[in-house]
């Protein structure tokens, strides 16, 4: 004769294990990195500068140029960007694994400034595509 355990004895350890952390609820590691910069790093008032952003997917993820892509630049007061809305057609080298964007800017006043960029793009593997939303800010001082 086999001894049967009560259902609670079987389910209780499973329930307790689920209380600590569940894999499906754990934050996923980012499948890309963002690197933004301005050159020169400390531009002078009314001197032309260049803003650059590079998105580097972590393999096996790929940033597709055929899917919707938007980058919206929001400069602080006193900074004007040449182009405030960028699309996939603006990638410097659309065939490279890491995709870069560039646009010019001018600071009309001295002080601390920032160019914030809001991004929406898709990363894909052979099986799936995932929509990404992120933002990155570049801070710089104008003497």
PDB file of C-alpha atoms in Angstrom, residues 28-36 51 53-58 63 68-74 86 101 115-123 130-138:
ATOM      1  CA  UNK A  28      15.493  40.978 -18.841  1.00  0.00           C
ATOM      2  CA  UNK A  29      19.039  42.070 -19.554  1.00  0.00           C
ATOM      3  CA  UNK A  30      19.250  44.702 -22.253  1.00  0.00           C
ATOM      4  CA  UNK A  31      19.981  43.246 -25.646  1.00  0.00           C
ATOM      5  CA  UNK A  32      21.820  46.398 -26.786  1.00  0.00           C
ATOM      6  CA  UNK A  33      23.990  49.275 -25.603  1.00  0.00           C
ATOM      7  CA  UNK A  34      23.655  52.984 -26.305  1.00  0.00           C
ATOM      8  CA  UNK A  35      26.608  55.361 -26.588  1.00  0.00           C
ATOM      9  CA  UNK A  36      25.994  59.063 -27.198  1.00  0.00           C
ATOM     10  CA  UNK A  51      26.055  64.826 -31.837  1.00  0.00           C
ATOM     11  CA  UNK A  53      24.569  58.071 -31.103  1.00  0.00           C
ATOM     12  CA  UNK A  54      25.565  54.437 -31.611  1.00  0.00           C
ATOM     13  CA  UNK A  55      23.233  51.516 -30.909  1.00  0.00           C
ATOM     14  CA  UNK A  56      25.077  48.207 -30.572  1.00  0.00           C
ATOM     15  CA  UNK A  57      22.883  45.090 -30.398  1.00  0.00           C
ATOM     16  CA  UNK A  58      24.087  42.078 -28.416  1.00  0.00           C
ATOM     17  CA  UNK A  63      18.785  46.235 -35.297  1.00  0.00           C
ATOM     18  CA  UNK A  68      10.092  51.403 -37.802  1.00  0.00           C
ATOM     19  CA  UNK A  69      12.841  53.456 -36.166  1.00  0.00           C
ATOM     20  CA  UNK A  70      12.594  56.890 -34.577  1.00  0.00           C
ATOM     21  CA  UNK A  71      15.061  59.015 -32.665  1.00  0.00           C
ATOM     22  CA  UNK A  72      13.719  62.324 -31.350  1.00  0.00           C
ATOM     23  CA  UNK A  73      16.309  64.823 -30.107  1.00  0.00           C
ATOM     24  CA  UNK A  74      15.290  67.282 -27.415  1.00  0.00           C
ATOM     25  CA  UNK A  86      15.895  60.885 -37.244  1.00  0.00           C
ATOM     26  CA  UNK A 101      23.356  58.475 -36.185  1.00  0.00           C
ATOM     27  CA  UNK A 115      20.653  66.768 -25.653  1.00  0.00           C
ATOM     28  CA  UNK A 116      18.146  64.078 -24.708  1.00  0.00           C
ATOM     29  CA  UNK A 117      17.170  61.473 -27.280  1.00  0.00           C
ATOM     30  CA  UNK A 118      14.055  59.320 -27.137  1.00  0.00           C
ATOM     31  CA  UNK A 119      14.282  56.124 -29.188  1.00  0.00           C
ATOM     32  CA  UNK A 120      11.831  53.579 -30.537  1.00  0.00           C
ATOM     33  CA  UNK A 121      13.223  50.683 -32.573  1.00  0.00           C
ATOM     34  CA  UNK A 122      13.015  46.947 -33.161  1.00  0.00           C
ATOM     35  CA  UNK A 123      15.642  44.321 -32.379  1.00  0.00           C
ATOM     36  CA  UNK A 130      10.957  43.033 -29.980  1.00  0.00           C
ATOM     37  CA  UNK A 131      10.044  46.696 -29.823  1.00  0.00           C
ATOM     38  CA  UNK A 132      12.423  48.765 -27.709  1.00  0.00           C
ATOM     39  CA  UNK A 133      11.842  52.190 -26.140  1.00  0.00           C
ATOM     40  CA  UNK A 134      14.718  53.964 -24.471  1.00  0.00           C
ATOM     41  CA  UNK A 135      16.296  57.347 -23.952  1.00  0.00           C
ATOM     42  CA  UNK A 136      19.798  58.656 -23.586  1.00  0.00           C
ATOM     43  CA  UNK A 137      21.135  62.066 -22.574  1.00  0.00           C
ATOM     44  CA  UNK A 138      24.426  63.734 -23.427  1.00  0.00           C
TER      45      UNK A 138
END
